[in-house]
XYZ file of C-alpha atoms in Angstrom:
685
model
C 120.434 111.695 137.145
C 122.205 112.315 140.431
C 125.728 113.769 140.000
C 128.622 112.260 141.893
C 130.041 115.678 142.818
C 128.823 119.232 143.205
C 130.997 122.244 142.421
C 129.834 125.346 144.347
C 130.804 128.317 142.144
C 130.841 132.000 143.024
C 131.618 134.766 140.519
C 132.388 138.431 141.121
C 132.288 141.410 138.785
C 133.849 144.829 139.057
C 130.415 146.338 139.707
C 127.158 145.399 141.391
C 126.759 142.318 143.569
C 123.992 140.447 145.367
C 120.546 140.737 143.786
C 121.875 143.367 141.335
C 124.662 141.144 140.037
C 124.947 141.484 136.265
C 122.486 144.369 135.975
C 125.200 146.929 135.150
C 127.048 144.984 132.392
C 130.333 145.073 134.315
C 132.851 142.341 133.528
C 133.922 139.259 135.414
C 136.985 139.609 137.630
C 136.913 136.492 139.845
C 135.935 132.803 139.886
C 136.013 130.842 143.167
C 134.959 127.186 143.521
C 135.383 123.989 145.537
C 134.421 120.345 144.905
C 131.983 118.464 147.191
C 131.758 114.652 146.938
C 128.192 113.246 146.990
C 128.894 109.543 146.327
C 128.443 108.607 149.991
C 124.762 108.947 150.921
C 125.555 109.592 154.583
C 128.475 111.986 154.389
C 129.359 114.701 151.900
C 133.125 115.206 151.798
C 135.172 118.107 150.543
C 137.470 116.440 148.046
C 139.182 119.534 146.778
C 140.778 122.700 147.957
C 139.276 126.139 147.652
C 140.395 127.439 144.285
C 140.413 130.932 142.796
C 140.999 132.465 139.378
C 141.320 136.192 138.715
C 140.262 137.575 135.348
C 141.510 140.649 133.523
C 138.595 142.688 132.085
C 138.744 144.718 128.879
C 137.583 147.903 130.615
C 140.338 150.410 131.258
C 138.815 151.800 134.464
C 137.590 149.785 137.434
C 135.696 150.691 140.571
C 138.464 150.333 143.151
C 136.007 150.693 146.033
C 134.011 147.662 144.837
C 137.230 145.693 144.355
C 138.377 146.456 147.881
C 135.065 145.155 149.244
C 135.920 141.821 147.602
C 139.479 141.845 148.927
C 140.976 142.546 145.509
C 143.261 145.239 144.140
C 143.468 146.853 140.743
C 147.053 145.617 140.310
C 145.984 141.997 140.895
C 143.186 142.236 138.347
C 145.241 143.771 135.552
C 147.995 141.193 136.113
C 145.507 138.329 135.595
C 144.666 136.486 132.381
C 141.729 137.292 130.072
C 138.377 135.551 130.366
C 138.862 132.978 127.610
C 142.113 131.681 129.115
C 140.630 131.692 132.614
C 137.660 129.554 131.528
C 139.968 127.097 129.792
C 142.099 126.849 132.926
C 138.979 126.392 135.072
C 137.794 123.502 132.909
C 141.210 121.801 132.825
C 141.710 122.179 136.558
C 138.269 120.810 137.366
C 138.679 117.868 134.979
C 142.038 116.898 136.531
C 140.622 117.211 140.047
C 137.655 114.927 139.331
C 139.658 112.090 137.785
C 139.314 108.977 139.920
C 140.874 105.644 138.945
C 141.235 106.848 135.375
C 137.559 107.861 135.147
C 136.159 111.376 135.361
C 133.426 111.641 137.963
C 130.139 113.232 136.965
C 129.609 116.668 138.416
C 127.321 119.696 138.231
C 127.831 123.327 139.141
C 125.914 124.833 142.038
C 125.378 128.585 142.473
C 123.712 130.963 144.894
C 120.688 131.866 142.764
C 120.405 132.310 139.008
C 122.409 135.441 138.358
C 125.959 134.092 138.484
C 125.560 132.064 135.323
C 122.493 133.503 133.587
C 123.242 137.201 134.091
C 127.040 137.277 134.156
C 128.879 134.330 132.615
C 126.605 133.603 129.635
C 125.985 137.219 128.507
C 129.646 138.205 128.759
C 130.968 135.167 126.907
C 128.327 135.693 124.223
C 129.362 139.329 123.759
C 133.016 138.292 123.511
C 132.329 135.301 121.209
C 133.779 132.842 123.719
C 132.622 129.215 123.644
C 131.665 128.008 127.102
C 132.440 124.467 128.353
C 129.339 122.210 128.446
C 129.374 122.224 132.254
C 128.062 125.817 132.257
C 124.761 124.831 130.618
C 123.334 123.030 133.666
C 123.512 123.913 137.329
C 121.727 123.668 140.663
C 120.237 126.759 142.259
C 121.045 126.310 145.961
C 118.195 128.599 146.966
C 115.641 126.425 145.162
C 117.139 123.237 146.595
C 116.882 124.709 150.086
C 113.299 125.793 149.435
C 112.288 122.283 148.344
C 112.979 121.082 151.873
C 111.844 124.211 153.730
C 109.119 125.761 151.549
C 107.531 127.892 154.263
C 110.718 129.469 155.624
C 111.096 132.322 153.140
C 110.486 133.281 149.533
C 113.144 132.536 146.962
C 114.042 136.203 146.525
C 114.538 136.631 150.255
C 116.907 133.684 150.648
C 120.560 134.544 151.093
C 123.515 132.374 152.018
C 123.801 133.898 155.464
C 120.086 133.307 156.134
C 120.296 129.648 155.036
C 123.483 129.112 157.071
C 121.874 130.572 160.187
C 118.716 128.497 159.713
C 120.734 125.277 159.360
C 123.024 126.332 162.207
C 126.287 126.057 160.267
C 129.353 128.141 161.032
C 132.043 129.413 158.686
C 135.323 131.188 159.355
C 134.383 134.859 159.036
C 138.001 135.926 158.437
C 137.926 134.565 154.903
C 137.795 136.886 151.909
C 134.383 137.806 150.479
C 134.130 135.207 147.671
C 135.861 132.472 149.679
C 133.414 133.029 152.544
C 130.471 132.634 150.171
C 131.825 129.366 148.732
C 132.474 127.980 152.211
C 128.898 128.809 153.214
C 127.610 126.985 150.136
C 129.751 123.932 150.931
C 128.478 123.748 154.525
C 124.847 124.174 153.423
C 125.210 121.378 150.837
C 126.786 119.074 153.408
C 123.939 119.725 155.827
C 121.235 119.205 153.185
C 122.502 115.811 151.968
C 123.083 114.331 155.425
C 120.804 113.344 158.265
C 118.055 114.351 158.963
C 117.305 116.039 155.597
C 118.827 113.557 153.128
C 118.158 115.840 150.189
C 118.905 114.448 146.725
C 120.235 116.859 144.099
C 118.426 115.929 140.889
C 116.871 117.704 137.874
C 119.290 120.624 137.544
C 118.463 123.946 135.885
C 119.289 124.104 132.179
C 120.454 126.949 129.975
C 119.451 126.829 126.315
C 122.473 126.738 124.061
C 120.514 127.839 120.974
C 117.277 129.576 120.047
C 114.533 127.358 118.645
C 112.720 128.906 115.708
C 109.164 127.994 114.835
C 105.685 128.844 116.053
C 105.267 129.631 119.717
C 102.631 127.533 121.470
C 99.858 129.978 122.221
C 98.867 128.266 125.467
C 102.354 129.001 126.844
C 102.015 132.764 126.433
C 101.074 134.563 129.626
C 101.104 138.165 130.765
C 103.974 137.456 133.166
C 106.381 135.975 130.598
C 106.546 138.664 127.867
C 108.762 141.717 127.487
C 109.032 144.421 124.829
C 112.488 145.389 123.567
C 112.911 148.746 121.839
C 115.774 150.418 119.990
C 116.885 147.339 118.049
C 118.968 147.841 114.913
C 116.756 147.310 111.882
C 119.082 144.529 110.708
C 118.566 142.572 113.948
C 117.101 139.081 113.595
C 115.377 136.841 116.113
C 118.708 135.124 116.756
C 120.322 138.470 117.563
C 117.575 139.040 120.117
C 118.146 135.578 121.586
C 121.838 136.382 121.804
C 121.076 139.633 123.637
C 119.141 137.591 126.227
C 121.710 134.756 126.303
C 121.486 132.799 129.531
C 117.703 133.189 129.741
C 115.436 130.548 128.231
C 113.220 131.947 125.481
C 110.209 129.874 124.463
C 110.267 128.192 121.073
C 109.541 130.877 118.469
C 109.338 133.378 121.319
C 111.230 136.243 119.644
C 108.816 138.243 117.481
C 110.088 141.241 115.502
C 107.481 143.974 115.016
C 106.681 145.428 111.607
C 104.940 148.672 110.709
C 102.210 149.107 108.113
C 104.776 149.258 105.327
C 106.130 145.846 106.341
C 109.409 147.243 107.631
C 110.931 146.435 110.994
C 110.350 149.263 113.418
C 113.106 148.505 115.922
C 110.856 146.715 118.406
C 110.421 143.080 119.370
C 108.306 141.075 121.768
C 110.016 138.224 123.591
C 108.249 135.384 125.392
C 110.272 133.535 128.052
C 109.637 130.113 129.527
C 108.842 131.455 132.992
C 108.228 134.635 134.947
C 111.586 134.194 136.667
C 113.395 134.509 133.353
C 111.189 137.441 132.330
C 112.143 139.269 135.534
C 115.817 138.636 134.843
C 115.302 139.893 131.301
C 113.880 143.166 132.629
C 117.167 143.728 134.446
C 118.893 144.017 131.065
C 117.219 147.358 130.474
C 119.640 149.616 128.592
C 122.166 146.840 128.054
C 123.906 147.059 124.704
C 123.547 145.270 121.390
C 126.693 146.280 119.558
C 126.893 150.058 120.121
C 123.161 150.600 120.787
C 121.437 150.316 124.127
C 118.178 148.398 124.216
C 115.201 149.424 126.307
C 113.294 146.580 127.940
C 109.756 146.886 129.313
C 106.982 144.607 130.493
C 104.410 143.530 127.917
C 101.325 141.340 127.896
C 100.526 138.027 126.301
C 97.930 139.797 124.185
C 100.643 142.040 122.732
C 102.687 138.993 121.782
C 99.745 137.171 120.209
C 98.941 140.170 118.020
C 102.413 139.881 116.529
C 103.157 136.149 116.528
C 99.762 134.442 116.832
C 96.486 134.144 115.011
C 97.844 132.880 111.688
C 95.865 130.944 109.083
C 96.032 127.160 108.709
C 98.219 127.544 105.613
C 100.740 129.668 107.503
C 100.609 127.364 110.543
C 101.369 124.366 108.319
C 104.229 126.261 106.655
C 105.754 127.080 110.059
C 105.224 123.638 111.566
C 108.635 122.364 110.470
C 111.399 122.000 113.056
C 114.726 123.788 112.817
C 114.107 125.449 109.456
C 115.608 128.793 108.454
C 113.230 131.249 106.766
C 114.163 133.576 103.893
C 111.814 136.269 102.607
C 111.572 137.058 98.894
C 110.327 140.463 97.778
C 109.645 141.782 94.285
C 108.500 138.535 92.678
C 106.668 138.765 89.356
C 102.948 138.435 89.918
C 102.946 135.399 87.627
C 105.655 133.579 89.615
C 104.875 129.986 90.583
C 106.374 127.721 93.283
C 108.153 125.775 90.557
C 109.914 128.940 89.353
C 110.967 129.729 92.919
C 112.371 126.206 93.301
C 114.271 126.657 90.059
C 115.575 130.045 91.226
C 117.265 128.476 94.262
C 118.144 125.053 92.885
C 119.374 125.921 89.396
C 122.985 124.665 89.387
C 124.905 123.729 86.288
C 127.078 120.580 86.324
C 130.205 122.746 86.564
C 128.948 124.625 89.622
C 130.268 123.750 93.036
C 127.657 121.927 95.108
C 128.194 124.552 97.788
C 126.469 127.071 95.506
C 123.216 125.087 95.525
C 120.557 125.737 98.144
C 117.650 123.302 97.828
C 114.372 124.367 99.402
C 113.280 122.236 102.349
C 110.235 120.158 101.492
C 110.165 121.199 97.842
C 106.999 123.094 96.967
C 105.708 122.684 100.540
C 108.583 124.881 101.704
C 107.357 127.886 99.703
C 104.623 130.240 100.872
C 103.384 132.787 98.315
C 101.673 135.719 100.032
C 98.345 136.755 98.497
C 95.620 139.320 98.939
C 92.167 138.156 100.100
C 90.974 137.948 96.487
C 93.832 135.578 95.612
C 96.042 138.071 93.783
C 99.780 137.697 94.549
C 101.526 140.473 96.464
C 105.009 139.822 95.110
C 106.199 138.466 98.483
C 107.085 134.885 99.374
C 108.724 132.977 102.216
C 111.018 129.996 101.660
C 112.255 127.343 104.096
C 115.801 125.966 104.135
C 116.927 122.990 106.158
C 120.117 124.553 107.507
C 121.827 127.850 108.144
C 124.437 127.024 105.493
C 121.806 126.626 102.768
C 120.146 129.880 103.877
C 123.424 131.786 103.640
C 123.985 130.443 100.117
C 120.431 131.456 99.201
C 120.977 134.993 100.462
C 123.874 135.352 98.021
C 121.260 135.374 95.251
C 120.065 138.759 96.501
C 119.040 140.974 93.536
C 119.433 138.199 91.001
C 116.689 138.089 88.390
C 113.645 135.904 88.165
C 112.116 136.593 84.796
C 112.485 140.321 84.148
C 112.594 141.403 87.802
C 115.367 141.358 90.362
C 114.495 139.679 93.649
C 115.345 141.021 97.102
C 116.167 138.406 99.743
C 116.156 138.835 103.508
C 116.526 136.500 106.430
C 113.160 136.320 108.165
C 111.387 134.947 111.233
C 108.185 133.049 111.995
C 106.669 136.171 113.552
C 107.410 138.167 110.407
C 105.692 135.509 108.291
C 102.620 135.765 110.500
C 102.510 139.566 110.450
C 103.009 139.909 106.695
C 100.402 137.274 105.845
C 97.888 138.667 108.346
C 98.341 142.202 107.059
C 97.782 141.280 103.428
C 94.975 138.814 104.095
C 92.995 141.072 106.417
C 93.551 144.476 104.821
C 92.644 144.600 101.121
C 94.134 147.265 98.912
C 92.349 150.590 98.978
C 90.469 150.952 95.698
C 91.953 153.879 93.801
C 90.270 153.901 90.374
C 91.618 156.498 87.943
C 89.299 159.507 88.039
C 87.953 160.987 84.801
C 90.068 163.667 83.180
C 86.967 165.715 82.385
C 85.105 166.952 85.422
C 81.754 165.232 85.917
C 80.929 167.021 89.177
C 77.676 168.960 89.031
C 77.916 171.142 92.134
C 80.468 173.270 93.999
C 80.512 170.802 96.877
C 81.469 167.906 94.622
C 84.083 169.923 92.762
C 85.734 170.881 96.030
C 85.754 174.576 95.034
C 83.534 177.043 96.860
C 83.159 180.679 95.801
C 84.606 182.742 98.609
C 84.619 186.488 99.066
C 88.359 186.513 98.435
C 88.669 183.712 95.889
C 88.235 179.974 95.509
C 89.135 177.776 98.491
C 89.984 174.110 97.905
C 87.682 172.157 100.179
C 89.115 168.902 101.541
C 86.546 166.178 100.924
C 86.881 162.608 102.121
C 86.944 159.860 99.494
C 88.129 162.001 96.554
C 91.602 161.232 95.239
C 92.724 164.849 95.366
C 96.099 164.046 96.991
C 99.322 162.509 95.755
C 101.761 160.395 97.703
C 105.494 160.617 96.994
C 107.531 157.611 98.058
C 111.258 156.996 97.802
C 112.392 160.602 98.244
C 116.072 161.130 98.992
C 116.526 161.634 102.723
C 118.132 165.026 102.121
C 115.337 166.228 99.821
C 114.038 169.696 100.695
C 110.708 171.353 99.982
C 112.348 173.231 97.130
C 113.457 169.917 95.598
C 109.883 168.644 95.781
C 108.520 171.795 94.142
C 111.065 171.501 91.327
C 110.186 167.824 90.944
C 106.470 168.606 90.511
C 107.251 171.303 87.955
C 104.080 172.659 86.328
C 101.898 171.129 89.065
C 103.423 173.289 91.797
C 100.757 175.919 91.231
C 98.028 173.329 91.825
C 99.065 172.544 95.398
C 96.379 173.392 97.943
C 97.090 175.822 100.787
C 99.028 174.044 103.550
C 99.061 171.053 101.261
C 102.623 169.696 101.526
C 103.052 167.190 104.366
C 106.535 165.728 104.830
C 106.606 162.691 107.111
C 109.391 162.619 109.670
C 110.320 159.711 111.883
C 110.778 159.682 115.653
C 114.245 161.220 115.448
C 112.965 164.151 113.413
C 114.581 162.884 110.231
C 112.852 162.572 106.849
C 111.339 159.151 106.225
C 111.412 159.403 102.422
C 107.676 159.988 102.068
C 105.545 163.050 101.456
C 101.845 163.740 100.930
C 100.610 166.648 98.804
C 97.048 167.902 98.649
C 96.131 169.198 95.193
C 93.451 171.678 94.223
C 91.471 169.111 92.223
C 91.140 165.441 91.466
C 92.137 165.971 87.835
C 95.388 167.734 88.655
C 96.264 165.095 91.269
C 95.769 162.344 88.693
C 97.829 164.161 86.059
C 100.616 164.870 88.544
C 100.771 161.203 89.538
C 100.658 160.097 85.891
C 103.437 162.388 84.646
C 105.738 162.410 87.684
C 105.614 158.700 88.561
C 109.094 157.132 88.615
C 110.755 160.360 87.507
C 114.239 160.932 88.981
C 115.062 163.213 91.886
C 118.815 163.426 92.405
C 120.012 159.819 91.995
C 116.722 158.105 92.892
C 113.429 157.612 91.130
C 110.325 158.689 93.039
C 107.033 156.812 93.022
C 103.942 159.017 92.825
C 100.430 157.699 93.487
C 97.040 159.414 93.614
C 95.336 158.967 96.955
C 92.545 160.391 99.068
C 92.644 162.220 102.357
C 91.490 159.053 104.098
C 94.371 157.131 102.541
C 96.819 159.753 103.750
C 95.484 159.680 107.294
C 95.513 155.905 107.330
C 99.222 155.842 106.504
C 100.106 158.586 108.962
C 98.198 156.745 111.692
C 99.456 153.341 110.645
C 100.814 152.453 114.089
C 97.404 152.552 115.758
C 95.144 149.541 116.083
C 92.301 149.378 113.597
C 88.684 149.291 114.705
C 88.622 145.519 114.339
C 91.698 145.100 116.508
C 94.054 144.000 113.743
C 97.535 145.241 113.213
C 100.439 145.502 115.549
C 100.110 146.799 119.057
C 100.629 150.544 119.351
C 104.036 151.721 120.445
C 104.309 153.544 123.758
C 104.046 157.096 122.472
C 101.937 160.083 123.337
C 98.924 161.649 121.702
C 99.817 165.139 120.662
C 97.408 168.026 120.244
C 97.596 169.366 116.700
C 97.635 173.059 116.042
C 94.386 174.925 115.458
C 93.533 175.929 111.865
C 95.318 179.000 110.613
C 93.601 182.021 109.051
C 94.857 183.866 106.007
C 92.874 186.981 104.942
C 93.631 186.455 101.259
C 92.240 182.910 101.104
C 89.553 182.542 103.747
C 89.510 179.976 106.531
C 91.631 176.842 106.286
C 89.978 173.637 107.422
C 91.854 171.238 109.697
C 92.500 167.969 107.902
C 90.370 165.679 110.048
C 87.227 167.837 110.329
C 84.143 166.967 108.330
C 82.467 168.886 105.528
C 81.092 172.295 106.382
C 78.093 174.024 104.798
C 78.970 176.494 102.050
C 77.706 179.542 103.947
C 80.050 178.704 106.800
C 83.094 179.257 104.607
C 82.016 182.304 102.655
C 82.611 184.725 105.506
C 86.327 185.543 105.629
C 86.804 185.118 109.368
C 88.518 182.451 111.480
C 86.625 179.276 112.226
C 85.016 179.124 115.677
C 86.823 177.245 118.393
C 86.599 173.514 117.825
C 87.565 170.520 119.937
C 91.227 169.662 119.846
C 92.162 167.345 117.006
C 94.149 164.400 118.301
C 96.274 162.317 116.010
C 97.997 159.002 116.720
C 101.407 158.735 115.141
C 103.046 155.403 114.273
C 106.529 154.140 115.016
C 109.239 155.017 112.488
C 109.497 152.692 109.461
C 113.060 151.727 110.339
C 116.359 153.006 111.624
C 117.056 156.142 109.550
C 120.502 156.960 108.216
C 122.825 159.285 110.018
C 122.556 162.010 107.407
C 119.869 164.329 106.123
C 118.658 165.545 109.501
C 117.409 169.123 109.725
C 117.327 170.302 113.363
C 114.754 172.783 114.572
C 115.853 176.403 114.701
C 116.842 177.594 118.180
C 117.016 181.189 119.260
C 119.822 182.773 121.215
C 117.768 182.210 124.362
C 117.404 178.497 123.710
C 113.739 178.583 122.569
C 112.586 176.440 119.657
C 110.739 178.492 117.073
C 107.407 177.279 115.782
C 108.217 176.664 112.123
C 104.956 174.985 111.238
C 106.032 171.496 112.296
C 104.085 169.555 114.890
C 106.983 167.699 116.478
C 106.109 164.556 118.380
C 108.480 162.565 120.576
C 108.677 158.780 119.962
C 106.429 159.023 116.888
C 106.193 160.530 113.440
C 105.710 164.224 112.793
C 103.867 165.903 109.943
C 105.360 169.106 108.554
C 102.892 171.479 106.934
C 104.444 173.815 104.400
C 102.775 177.261 104.103
C 100.251 177.838 101.322
C 101.654 177.835 97.835
C 98.810 179.940 96.468
C 100.210 182.970 98.259
C 103.339 184.824 97.245
C 106.528 183.465 98.853
C 110.055 184.480 99.441
C 112.897 182.670 101.178
C 113.504 184.055 104.644
C 117.238 184.285 105.192
C 117.131 186.187 108.463
C 118.461 183.767 111.126
C 116.764 185.770 113.875
C 113.272 184.939 112.607
C 111.845 181.491 111.922
C 115.361 180.068 112.186
C 116.295 181.116 108.660
C 115.616 179.212 105.473
C 111.829 179.061 105.980
C 109.303 180.265 103.420
C 107.544 183.442 104.459
C 104.010 184.330 103.327
C 103.527 187.757 101.712
C 99.970 189.094 101.529
C 98.605 189.489 98.020
C 97.751 193.047 96.989
């Protein structure tokens, strides 16, 4: 529909301008506009005066040099009204100006490029929780309108107001202030375009999405030039928070996909698919913009990366996600015998005396419930539920930790991409079989027992496939090695040399997990059996028997599997692990990821020959860690970090190897060596 009037609008911030406008998150300080009448097909008339509004920002310090370039002073800006009042005054003034014979004329904003509205007005009002007038959700890009008539003159990025004015041979009073000059140039260009000989018609304006559409992204719309990766998100962030961060840019339907790690937790990353490359490029300019008090890193990504997270779901999942406008809630901790009818009852059970606002019916009844299962059909204890509105979803979330049967249920707001990732992970990766090993050794040879007679004593050989390790999960974040040793109690003496591996996240903080290699399968099984769900401080700790392969699979959980499944690897580095250590009292220690060695190779008490470097891929952290329980590396007086046995990796996890527990130990309290507090090996006599 052709508007009756155009309103050329120019905005200024206290920071960057031109093609960098909005890239530095500086606030609005000026609005300048003028009305152009388009009702007459032969002549475009200026029906209004040049108008200006100054805006007072919340920032206490302003760049006075930038303000002077725009003909403004710091005193003028701080004497102005705040943004919300300025926008209300802009809307009222424009409405009064466009009244004709008791009827408001139709109009549309017109800007020099996309940045004025998409990169400045919409992001700032979103951050300040200001509701914009409807007129800000559609506009004409004067550069694109010019290019429709003169496509071969210049590229869109190269077009500027001065270039278009010179090409159309229009003149403007150069003595005007900066913003007023720009608006006058826009007015003259519009007048020239709509009159003879061009007769351009302004139709089909640009639109700005006012809300994010959830659902499944159409795979054919995903291209390599429309996807970005956002990193550093708070773990509580939802897809709507991501859409709010990119407010002003049009995200494709279901185009915000939160990434999960192998444990099903959000890892602070998301992939976002925009409707066009132009919006993707504008999104890249929000690199290190803030979401609350955290800055978000934004990088280019590929369509393949996005499809690994949000695409490739089964027909059952696709049917579940096919509904329009539904809100998804994830249930965790369901009894394995739970049925869809019990889930419906859980959300819809309201007594006659209850307020109807406390009821939250599931959209579609049983069709709105998706129970997640393993490939063999066994339930995982997870489910996803659809609700028809945000209000119903919020009521449902109030049932968090209420009981279904004998178990309490955890509820979280979820996304379509999370549904896809969780279902794909469980359906494509069956549980590792961990049958309980026999308590009485059935192993006929030294190789199968894992114990080889050495010149200096028995050495626990690490053999793949045997469940000679235990995994501790749910450790307090401030748990120390000493706490773990006290927790294991009588099994402390059964820990293999260099057998305690504490998993740290990217920030060097404990992740709450630990792997321990035991001297035998039997002792590992007994330790898991007796220590499982025993308390440590105010938390219970889960203890499971596992094999070396299981341990490595978890530690490398961020890498793609051989079949290409799983989430795309985070941008982190491969780090060379340390070479195997040699202790005279115990023989040679094997690196974890080397194969079995012949017995005669280990009998000689000498260091292993040089071997190729062992490279390990470390996953992203399981989630944003708390702000406590961090143990920094020891630093000498000269600023050097001591090697305390921890292979520290940036932007990944680290594995801390505690010295052998079969040797004598004492606590090193000398701060000048090993940073103090480390365990020091004493040779056995």
